[in-house]
PDB file of C-alpha atoms in Angstrom:
ATOM      1  CA  UNK M   1     -38.428  76.684  22.249  1.00 63.00           C
ATOM      2  CA  UNK M   2     -38.435  80.477  22.008  1.00 79.00           C
ATOM      3  CA  UNK M   3     -35.798  81.491  19.459  1.00 87.00           C
ATOM      4  CA  UNK M   4     -33.653  84.629  19.682  1.00 91.00           C
ATOM      5  CA  UNK M   5     -32.559  86.221  16.396  1.00 94.00           C
ATOM      6  CA  UNK M   6     -28.890  86.967  17.007  1.00 96.00           C
ATOM      7  CA  UNK M   7     -28.063  90.032  14.903  1.00 96.00           C
ATOM      8  CA  UNK M   8     -24.802  90.491  16.844  1.00 97.00           C
ATOM      9  CA  UNK M   9     -23.432  87.452  15.005  1.00 97.00           C
ATOM     10  CA  UNK M  10     -23.835  89.176  11.635  1.00 97.00           C
ATOM     11  CA  UNK M  11     -22.900  92.715  12.605  1.00 97.00           C
ATOM     12  CA  UNK M  12     -19.941  92.124  14.914  1.00 98.00           C
ATOM     13  CA  UNK M  13     -18.273  89.467  12.773  1.00 97.00           C
ATOM     14  CA  UNK M  14     -18.787  91.535   9.616  1.00 96.00           C
ATOM     15  CA  UNK M  15     -17.086  94.529  11.242  1.00 96.00           C
ATOM     16  CA  UNK M  16     -14.451  92.275  12.863  1.00 96.00           C
ATOM     17  CA  UNK M  17     -15.459  93.393  16.337  1.00 98.00           C
ATOM     18  CA  UNK M  18     -14.097  90.061  17.444  1.00 97.00           C
ATOM     19  CA  UNK M  19     -13.375  90.883  21.071  1.00 98.00           C
ATOM     20  CA  UNK M  20     -16.942  92.162  21.499  1.00 98.00           C
ATOM     21  CA  UNK M  21     -18.484  89.005  20.054  1.00 98.00           C
ATOM     22  CA  UNK M  22     -16.163  86.769  22.069  1.00 98.00           C
ATOM     23  CA  UNK M  23     -17.267  88.670  25.167  1.00 98.00           C
ATOM     24  CA  UNK M  24     -20.903  88.134  24.153  1.00 98.00           C
ATOM     25  CA  UNK M  25     -20.365  84.371  24.014  1.00 98.00           C
ATOM     26  CA  UNK M  26     -18.470  84.364  27.304  1.00 98.00           C
ATOM     27  CA  UNK M  27     -21.194  86.355  29.051  1.00 97.00           C
ATOM     28  CA  UNK M  28     -23.888  83.971  27.813  1.00 97.00           C
ATOM     29  CA  UNK M  29     -21.905  80.929  28.982  1.00 98.00           C
ATOM     30  CA  UNK M  30     -21.381  82.479  32.406  1.00 97.00           C
ATOM     31  CA  UNK M  31     -25.065  83.351  32.759  1.00 95.00           C
ATOM     32  CA  UNK M  32     -26.952  80.486  31.082  1.00 95.00           C
ATOM     33  CA  UNK M  33     -25.415  78.287  28.346  1.00 95.00           C
ATOM     34  CA  UNK M  34     -28.905  77.212  27.254  1.00 95.00           C
ATOM     35  CA  UNK M  35     -29.389  80.661  25.706  1.00 95.00           C
ATOM     36  CA  UNK M  36     -26.847  79.715  23.016  1.00 96.00           C
ATOM     37  CA  UNK M  37     -29.150  76.887  21.952  1.00 94.00           C
ATOM     38  CA  UNK M  38     -31.942  79.416  21.373  1.00 95.00           C
ATOM     39  CA  UNK M  39     -29.888  81.685  19.120  1.00 97.00           C
ATOM     40  CA  UNK M  40     -30.722  81.927  15.420  1.00 97.00           C
ATOM     41  CA  UNK M  41     -27.440  82.909  13.765  1.00 98.00           C
ATOM     42  CA  UNK M  42     -27.601  84.514  10.332  1.00 97.00           C
ATOM     43  CA  UNK M  43     -25.550  86.539   7.854  1.00 97.00           C
ATOM     44  CA  UNK M  44     -28.422  88.410   6.212  1.00 94.00           C
ATOM     45  CA  UNK M  45     -32.187  88.805   6.361  1.00 89.00           C
ATOM     46  CA  UNK M  46     -34.865  90.729   4.405  1.00 87.00           C
ATOM     47  CA  UNK M  47     -34.087  93.917   6.363  1.00 86.00           C
ATOM     48  CA  UNK M  48     -30.343  93.817   5.729  1.00 89.00           C
ATOM     49  CA  UNK M  49     -27.995  93.875   2.769  1.00 92.00           C
ATOM     50  CA  UNK M  50     -27.369  90.525   1.123  1.00 94.00           C
ATOM     51  CA  UNK M  51     -24.639  88.251   2.440  1.00 96.00           C
ATOM     52  CA  UNK M  52     -22.618  88.778  -0.756  1.00 95.00           C
ATOM     53  CA  UNK M  53     -22.656  92.547  -0.283  1.00 95.00           C
ATOM     54  CA  UNK M  54     -21.732  92.313   3.392  1.00 96.00           C
ATOM     55  CA  UNK M  55     -19.216  89.453   3.402  1.00 95.00           C
ATOM     56  CA  UNK M  56     -18.190  88.875  -0.209  1.00 94.00           C
ATOM     57  CA  UNK M  57     -17.619  85.389  -1.597  1.00 94.00           C
ATOM     58  CA  UNK M  58     -14.144  84.595  -0.309  1.00 91.00           C
ATOM     59  CA  UNK M  59     -12.588  83.112   2.803  1.00 89.00           C
ATOM     60  CA  UNK M  60     -14.149  85.659   5.168  1.00 91.00           C
ATOM     61  CA  UNK M  61     -17.625  84.692   4.001  1.00 94.00           C
ATOM     62  CA  UNK M  62     -16.883  80.972   4.224  1.00 92.00           C
ATOM     63  CA  UNK M  63     -15.205  81.259   7.622  1.00 91.00           C
ATOM     64  CA  UNK M  64     -18.143  83.072   9.204  1.00 94.00           C
ATOM     65  CA  UNK M  65     -20.564  80.750   7.411  1.00 95.00           C
ATOM     66  CA  UNK M  66     -18.686  77.834   8.973  1.00 93.00           C
ATOM     67  CA  UNK M  67     -19.091  79.408  12.405  1.00 95.00           C
ATOM     68  CA  UNK M  68     -22.803  79.726  11.688  1.00 96.00           C
ATOM     69  CA  UNK M  69     -22.915  76.022  10.798  1.00 95.00           C
ATOM     70  CA  UNK M  70     -21.007  74.857  13.887  1.00 95.00           C
ATOM     71  CA  UNK M  71     -22.159  77.089  16.741  1.00 97.00           C
ATOM     72  CA  UNK M  72     -24.961  75.946  19.067  1.00 97.00           C
ATOM     73  CA  UNK M  73     -28.370  77.193  18.055  1.00 94.00           C
ATOM     74  CA  UNK M  74     -29.950  77.343  14.608  1.00 96.00           C
ATOM     75  CA  UNK M  75     -28.146  78.481  11.421  1.00 97.00           C
ATOM     76  CA  UNK M  76     -30.344  80.490   9.036  1.00 97.00           C
ATOM     77  CA  UNK M  77     -29.411  80.991   5.390  1.00 96.00           C
ATOM     78  CA  UNK M  78     -30.904  83.907   3.494  1.00 93.00           C
ATOM     79  CA  UNK M  79     -32.652  83.688   0.131  1.00 90.00           C
ATOM     80  CA  UNK M  80     -30.070  83.221  -2.610  1.00 93.00           C
ATOM     81  CA  UNK M  81     -27.158  83.207  -0.165  1.00 96.00           C
ATOM     82  CA  UNK M  82     -25.716  79.867  -1.240  1.00 97.00           C
ATOM     83  CA  UNK M  83     -26.147  80.744  -4.926  1.00 96.00           C
ATOM     84  CA  UNK M  84     -24.351  84.077  -4.480  1.00 96.00           C
ATOM     85  CA  UNK M  85     -27.302  86.281  -5.438  1.00 94.00           C
ATOM     86  CA  UNK M  86     -26.830  90.001  -4.753  1.00 91.00           C
ATOM     87  CA  UNK M  87     -30.383  91.311  -5.243  1.00 88.00           C
ATOM     88  CA  UNK M  88     -32.093  92.313  -2.011  1.00 83.00           C
ATOM     89  CA  UNK M  89     -35.331  90.512  -1.244  1.00 80.00           C
ATOM     90  CA  UNK M  90     -38.261  91.072   1.077  1.00 72.00           C
ATOM     91  CA  UNK M  91     -42.041  91.290   1.381  1.00 70.00           C
ATOM     92  CA  UNK M  92     -42.112  94.544  -0.608  1.00 72.00           C
ATOM     93  CA  UNK M  93     -40.708  92.831  -3.705  1.00 73.00           C
ATOM     94  CA  UNK M  94     -43.235  90.844  -5.714  1.00 74.00           C
ATOM     95  CA  UNK M  95     -40.629  89.305  -8.018  1.00 78.00           C
ATOM     96  CA  UNK M  96     -36.929  89.270  -8.826  1.00 80.00           C
ATOM     97  CA  UNK M  97     -35.855  92.184 -11.030  1.00 79.00           C
ATOM     98  CA  UNK M  98     -32.232  91.277 -11.623  1.00 87.00           C
ATOM     99  CA  UNK M  99     -31.165  88.621 -14.091  1.00 86.00           C
ATOM    100  CA  UNK M 100     -28.614  86.792 -11.937  1.00 90.00           C
ATOM    101  CA  UNK M 101     -26.879  83.500 -12.593  1.00 93.00           C
ATOM    102  CA  UNK M 102     -25.994  80.951  -9.955  1.00 96.00           C
ATOM    103  CA  UNK M 103     -22.354  81.234  -8.869  1.00 96.00           C
ATOM    104  CA  UNK M 104     -21.492  77.566  -9.258  1.00 98.00           C
ATOM    105  CA  UNK M 105     -18.031  77.998  -7.752  1.00 97.00           C
ATOM    106  CA  UNK M 106     -19.573  79.395  -4.559  1.00 97.00           C
ATOM    107  CA  UNK M 107     -22.137  76.590  -4.528  1.00 97.00           C
ATOM    108  CA  UNK M 108     -19.324  74.051  -4.874  1.00 96.00           C
ATOM    109  CA  UNK M 109     -17.419  75.640  -1.991  1.00 94.00           C
ATOM    110  CA  UNK M 110     -20.537  75.315   0.154  1.00 96.00           C
ATOM    111  CA  UNK M 111     -20.794  71.668  -0.867  1.00 96.00           C
ATOM    112  CA  UNK M 112     -17.159  70.998   0.046  1.00 91.00           C
ATOM    113  CA  UNK M 113     -16.609  73.278   3.043  1.00 90.00           C
ATOM    114  CA  UNK M 114     -19.982  73.983   4.680  1.00 93.00           C
ATOM    115  CA  UNK M 115     -22.468  71.196   3.961  1.00 94.00           C
ATOM    116  CA  UNK M 116     -20.386  68.445   5.657  1.00 91.00           C
ATOM    117  CA  UNK M 117     -20.784  70.376   8.919  1.00 93.00           C
ATOM    118  CA  UNK M 118     -24.495  70.999   8.385  1.00 95.00           C
ATOM    119  CA  UNK M 119     -25.015  67.255   7.990  1.00 95.00           C
ATOM    120  CA  UNK M 120     -23.622  66.869  11.503  1.00 94.00           C
ATOM    121  CA  UNK M 121     -25.707  69.509  13.248  1.00 95.00           C
ATOM    122  CA  UNK M 122     -26.395  66.954  15.978  1.00 95.00           C
ATOM    123  CA  UNK M 123     -22.718  67.329  16.874  1.00 94.00           C
ATOM    124  CA  UNK M 124     -22.742  71.123  17.036  1.00 95.00           C
ATOM    125  CA  UNK M 125     -26.225  72.261  18.063  1.00 94.00           C
ATOM    126  CA  UNK M 126     -26.113  71.253  21.733  1.00 94.00           C
ATOM    127  CA  UNK M 127     -24.619  73.116  24.689  1.00 96.00           C
ATOM    128  CA  UNK M 128     -24.135  70.285  27.204  1.00 95.00           C
ATOM    129  CA  UNK M 129     -20.589  69.581  25.985  1.00 96.00           C
ATOM    130  CA  UNK M 130     -19.828  72.916  24.311  1.00 97.00           C
ATOM    131  CA  UNK M 131     -16.620  74.651  25.408  1.00 98.00           C
ATOM    132  CA  UNK M 132     -15.205  78.026  24.335  1.00 98.00           C
ATOM    133  CA  UNK M 133     -11.472  78.729  24.561  1.00 98.00           C
ATOM    134  CA  UNK M 134      -9.040  81.611  24.798  1.00 98.00           C
ATOM    135  CA  UNK M 135      -6.363  81.333  22.112  1.00 97.00           C
ATOM    136  CA  UNK M 136      -2.991  82.060  23.730  1.00 98.00           C
ATOM    137  CA  UNK M 137      -0.112  83.171  21.507  1.00 96.00           C
ATOM    138  CA  UNK M 138       3.489  82.073  22.214  1.00 95.00           C
ATOM    139  CA  UNK M 139       3.987  85.501  23.836  1.00 96.00           C
ATOM    140  CA  UNK M 140       1.322  84.637  26.400  1.00 94.00           C
ATOM    141  CA  UNK M 141      -1.509  86.985  25.453  1.00 96.00           C
ATOM    142  CA  UNK M 142      -5.006  86.129  24.204  1.00 98.00           C
ATOM    143  CA  UNK M 143      -5.639  86.695  20.497  1.00 97.00           C
ATOM    144  CA  UNK M 144      -9.183  88.067  20.453  1.00 97.00           C
ATOM    145  CA  UNK M 145      -9.460  87.558  16.674  1.00 96.00           C
ATOM    146  CA  UNK M 146      -9.538  83.768  17.017  1.00 95.00           C
ATOM    147  CA  UNK M 147     -12.734  81.883  17.765  1.00 95.00           C
ATOM    148  CA  UNK M 148     -11.922  78.469  19.217  1.00 96.00           C
ATOM    149  CA  UNK M 149     -14.518  76.054  20.529  1.00 96.00           C
ATOM    150  CA  UNK M 150     -15.254  72.356  20.787  1.00 95.00           C
ATOM    151  CA  UNK M 151     -18.270  70.117  21.038  1.00 95.00           C
ATOM    152  CA  UNK M 152     -19.086  66.437  21.107  1.00 93.00           C
ATOM    153  CA  UNK M 153     -21.992  64.051  20.756  1.00 93.00           C
ATOM    154  CA  UNK M 154     -21.740  60.323  21.370  1.00 90.00           C
ATOM    155  CA  UNK M 155     -18.338  59.173  20.148  1.00 86.00           C
ATOM    156  CA  UNK M 156     -17.854  62.125  17.775  1.00 88.00           C
ATOM    157  CA  UNK M 157     -15.758  65.155  18.668  1.00 90.00           C
ATOM    158  CA  UNK M 158     -14.852  68.364  16.883  1.00 90.00           C
ATOM    159  CA  UNK M 159     -12.669  71.401  17.447  1.00 92.00           C
ATOM    160  CA  UNK M 160     -13.371  74.515  15.399  1.00 92.00           C
ATOM    161  CA  UNK M 161     -10.902  77.384  15.039  1.00 91.00           C
ATOM    162  CA  UNK M 162     -11.495  80.457  12.905  1.00 92.00           C
ATOM    163  CA  UNK M 163      -9.240  83.508  12.625  1.00 92.00           C
ATOM    164  CA  UNK M 164     -11.496  86.448  11.665  1.00 93.00           C
ATOM    165  CA  UNK M 165      -8.564  88.658  10.743  1.00 91.00           C
ATOM    166  CA  UNK M 166      -6.166  89.332   7.890  1.00 88.00           C
ATOM    167  CA  UNK M 167      -3.249  88.622  10.232  1.00 90.00           C
ATOM    168  CA  UNK M 168      -1.914  85.087  10.544  1.00 90.00           C
ATOM    169  CA  UNK M 169      -1.303  83.782  14.040  1.00 92.00           C
ATOM    170  CA  UNK M 170      -0.347  80.750  16.068  1.00 93.00           C
ATOM    171  CA  UNK M 171      -1.041  79.638  19.590  1.00 95.00           C
ATOM    172  CA  UNK M 172      -2.529  77.204  22.084  1.00 96.00           C
ATOM    173  CA  UNK M 173      -5.931  76.235  23.395  1.00 96.00           C
ATOM    174  CA  UNK M 174      -6.072  74.280  26.638  1.00 97.00           C
ATOM    175  CA  UNK M 175      -8.561  75.629  29.206  1.00 97.00           C
ATOM    176  CA  UNK M 176     -12.120  76.747  28.436  1.00 98.00           C
ATOM    177  CA  UNK M 177     -13.607  80.032  29.530  1.00 98.00           C
ATOM    178  CA  UNK M 178     -15.912  79.741  32.588  1.00 97.00           C
ATOM    179  CA  UNK M 179     -19.262  78.003  32.079  1.00 97.00           C
ATOM    180  CA  UNK M 180     -22.192  78.176  34.475  1.00 95.00           C
ATOM    181  CA  UNK M 181     -22.857  74.578  35.484  1.00 91.00           C
ATOM    182  CA  UNK M 182     -25.512  75.675  37.976  1.00 87.00           C
ATOM    183  CA  UNK M 183     -28.668  77.709  37.473  1.00 83.00           C
ATOM    184  CA  UNK M 184     -29.267  81.369  36.730  1.00 79.00           C
ATOM    185  CA  UNK M 185     -30.048  81.909  40.413  1.00 81.00           C
ATOM    186  CA  UNK M 186     -27.232  79.770  41.819  1.00 85.00           C
ATOM    187  CA  UNK M 187     -24.209  80.256  39.610  1.00 87.00           C
ATOM    188  CA  UNK M 188     -21.513  77.565  39.548  1.00 92.00           C
ATOM    189  CA  UNK M 189     -18.750  78.740  37.213  1.00 95.00           C
ATOM    190  CA  UNK M 190     -16.359  76.033  36.057  1.00 96.00           C
ATOM    191  CA  UNK M 191     -13.604  75.879  33.469  1.00 97.00           C
ATOM    192  CA  UNK M 192     -12.774  72.631  31.713  1.00 97.00           C
ATOM    193  CA  UNK M 193      -9.582  71.500  30.080  1.00 97.00           C
ATOM    194  CA  UNK M 194      -9.614  70.491  26.431  1.00 96.00           C
ATOM    195  CA  UNK M 195      -9.350  66.800  27.330  1.00 95.00           C
ATOM    196  CA  UNK M 196     -12.190  67.113  29.863  1.00 96.00           C
ATOM    197  CA  UNK M 197     -14.458  68.912  27.412  1.00 96.00           C
ATOM    198  CA  UNK M 198     -13.831  66.265  24.756  1.00 94.00           C
ATOM    199  CA  UNK M 199     -13.724  63.345  27.218  1.00 93.00           C
ATOM    200  CA  UNK M 200     -10.296  62.213  26.018  1.00 92.00           C
ATOM    201  CA  UNK M 201      -8.033  59.624  27.575  1.00 90.00           C
ATOM    202  CA  UNK M 202      -4.685  60.922  28.768  1.00 90.00           C
ATOM    203  CA  UNK M 203      -2.433  57.859  28.750  1.00 86.00           C
ATOM    204  CA  UNK M 204       0.854  58.337  26.904  1.00 81.00           C
ATOM    205  CA  UNK M 205       0.126  55.376  24.603  1.00 83.00           C
ATOM    206  CA  UNK M 206      -3.274  56.743  23.518  1.00 85.00           C
ATOM    207  CA  UNK M 207      -3.166  58.842  20.353  1.00 84.00           C
ATOM    208  CA  UNK M 208      -5.719  61.059  18.670  1.00 85.00           C
ATOM    209  CA  UNK M 209      -5.942  61.831  14.995  1.00 81.00           C
ATOM    210  CA  UNK M 210      -6.886  65.354  13.942  1.00 82.00           C
ATOM    211  CA  UNK M 211      -7.922  66.135  10.383  1.00 77.00           C
ATOM    212  CA  UNK M 212      -7.845  69.642   8.980  1.00 77.00           C
ATOM    213  CA  UNK M 213     -11.094  69.831   7.037  1.00 76.00           C
ATOM    214  CA  UNK M 214      -9.811  72.375   4.561  1.00 71.00           C
ATOM    215  CA  UNK M 215      -6.787  70.511   3.194  1.00 71.00           C
ATOM    216  CA  UNK M 216      -7.466  67.020   4.643  1.00 73.00           C
ATOM    217  CA  UNK M 217      -4.019  66.955   6.267  1.00 76.00           C
ATOM    218  CA  UNK M 218      -3.988  64.786   9.356  1.00 79.00           C
ATOM    219  CA  UNK M 219      -2.061  65.174  12.594  1.00 80.00           C
ATOM    220  CA  UNK M 220      -1.396  62.818  15.506  1.00 85.00           C
ATOM    221  CA  UNK M 221      -1.292  64.008  19.117  1.00 86.00           C
ATOM    222  CA  UNK M 222      -0.975  61.894  22.239  1.00 87.00           C
ATOM    223  CA  UNK M 223      -3.601  62.147  24.934  1.00 89.00           C
ATOM    224  CA  UNK M 224      -0.861  62.984  27.427  1.00 92.00           C
ATOM    225  CA  UNK M 225       0.382  65.869  25.287  1.00 92.00           C
ATOM    226  CA  UNK M 226      -3.124  67.287  24.869  1.00 93.00           C
ATOM    227  CA  UNK M 227      -3.627  67.130  28.634  1.00 95.00           C
ATOM    228  CA  UNK M 228      -0.301  68.721  29.569  1.00 95.00           C
ATOM    229  CA  UNK M 229       0.115  71.279  26.786  1.00 95.00           C
ATOM    230  CA  UNK M 230      -3.213  71.625  25.027  1.00 95.00           C
ATOM    231  CA  UNK M 231      -3.421  71.943  21.245  1.00 94.00           C
ATOM    232  CA  UNK M 232      -1.023  74.144  19.262  1.00 92.00           C
ATOM    233  CA  UNK M 233      -2.377  75.481  15.962  1.00 89.00           C
ATOM    234  CA  UNK M 234      -1.059  77.789  13.241  1.00 87.00           C
ATOM    235  CA  UNK M 235      -3.832  79.819  11.637  1.00 87.00           C
ATOM    236  CA  UNK M 236      -3.818  81.805   8.440  1.00 78.00           C
ATOM    237  CA  UNK M 237      -7.231  83.016   7.284  1.00 62.00           C
ATOM    238  CA  UNK M 238      -9.218  79.905   8.026  1.00 54.00           C
ATOM    239  CA  UNK M 239      -8.283  76.598   9.614  1.00 51.00           C
ATOM    240  CA  UNK M 240     -10.807  73.989  10.592  1.00 54.00           C
ATOM    241  CA  UNK M 241      -9.411  70.869  12.281  1.00 52.00           C
ATOM    242  CA  UNK M 242     -11.836  68.080  13.041  1.00 56.00           C
ATOM    243  CA  UNK M 243     -10.927  65.789  15.924  1.00 53.00           C
ATOM    244  CA  UNK M 244     -11.394  62.036  15.656  1.00 48.00           C
ATOM    245  CA  UNK M 245     -10.602  59.644  18.453  1.00 43.00           C
ATOM    246  CA  UNK M 246      -8.144  56.847  17.674  1.00 42.00           C
ATOM    247  CA  UNK M 247      -6.266  54.351  19.826  1.00 42.00           C
ATOM    248  CA  UNK M 248      -2.806  53.070  18.979  1.00 42.00           C
ATOM    249  CA  UNK M 249      -2.558  49.377  19.766  1.00 39.00           C
ATOM    250  CA  UNK M 250      -0.596  46.492  18.260  1.00 32.00           C
ATOM    251  CA  UNK M 251      -3.860  44.757  17.402  1.00 37.00           C
ATOM    252  CA  UNK M 252      -4.962  47.589  15.109  1.00 37.00           C
ATOM    253  CA  UNK M 253      -3.755  49.159  11.899  1.00 38.00           C
ATOM    254  CA  UNK M 254      -4.604  52.394  10.116  1.00 38.00           C
ATOM    255  CA  UNK M 255      -6.648  52.507   6.933  1.00 38.00           C
ATOM    256  CA  UNK M 256      -7.967  55.482   4.998  1.00 35.00           C
ATOM    257  CA  UNK M 257     -11.570  55.371   3.885  1.00 36.00           C
ATOM    258  CA  UNK M 258     -12.441  55.431   0.170  1.00 35.00           C
ATOM    259  CA  UNK M 259     -12.638  59.238   0.049  1.00 34.00           C
ATOM    260  CA  UNK M 260      -9.360  59.741   1.870  1.00 32.00           C
ATOM    261  CA  UNK M 261     -11.212  61.830   4.450  1.00 31.00           C
ATOM    262  CA  UNK M 262     -12.408  59.279   6.935  1.00 33.00           C
ATOM    263  CA  UNK M 263     -10.231  57.213   9.233  1.00 31.00           C
ATOM    264  CA  UNK M 264     -11.245  53.607   9.663  1.00 31.00           C
ATOM    265  CA  UNK M 265      -9.842  51.317  12.350  1.00 33.00           C
ATOM    266  CA  UNK M 266      -9.621  47.693  11.324  1.00 31.00           C
ATOM    267  CA  UNK M 267      -8.633  44.810  13.560  1.00 31.00           C
ATOM    268  CA  UNK M 268      -5.713  42.843  12.158  1.00 29.00           C
ATOM    269  CA  UNK M 269      -6.143  39.121  11.732  1.00 26.00           C
TER     270      UNK M 269
END
């Protein structure tokens, strides 16, 4: 596969040119979704300033890093990025000249907030089931600062939402932006609903459990509600719900896994 180094990811998200980068994704999906799979997304490289200098070490860095970990394509981490190193590197440097210590707090935040997604790259790297959404506010306009997308693989599903802005917001996602389901020569643009993209059942007695990865809070939504209304979300700086399919039935009961983060269905005796 011929890879494409996607510098727009770094530059546009750093400068919060969110509408421009959303348009980039939309244009790719309308032309050939397979191009997304070829992208190498990165936050720094030997020719650029370090990730720490460009994005800092706070929520903005972690939010964009999470996008890098969950978008189709290949995420590329720079030298010393996870450790929080600020010294620039490259072929012209024979050795490190700065005496830097590992930022263990930043490493721990990667372990808790980024690495779980990297372990599931099989869920995020493909484009066959990828869908990109407009985020509609209660006033009815699209908030271009919010990146909302979903993907699935096998029985696993995920919805990612990231607000690349200092302004909090709330709104709905329901219908995807157009995706070319044909070829580059014979375009067939189609939009999919959230339930179609995630292959969800829409009966009123079927429920889905959503877990917010950041605070582990869990929410229940019926398949019927997701089909009719979509998903309503309140976003501050960063909110990352993960969607897990669950079925409410009198023969089943709910149990939390040992870490409190995984939902396990167990048949009652």
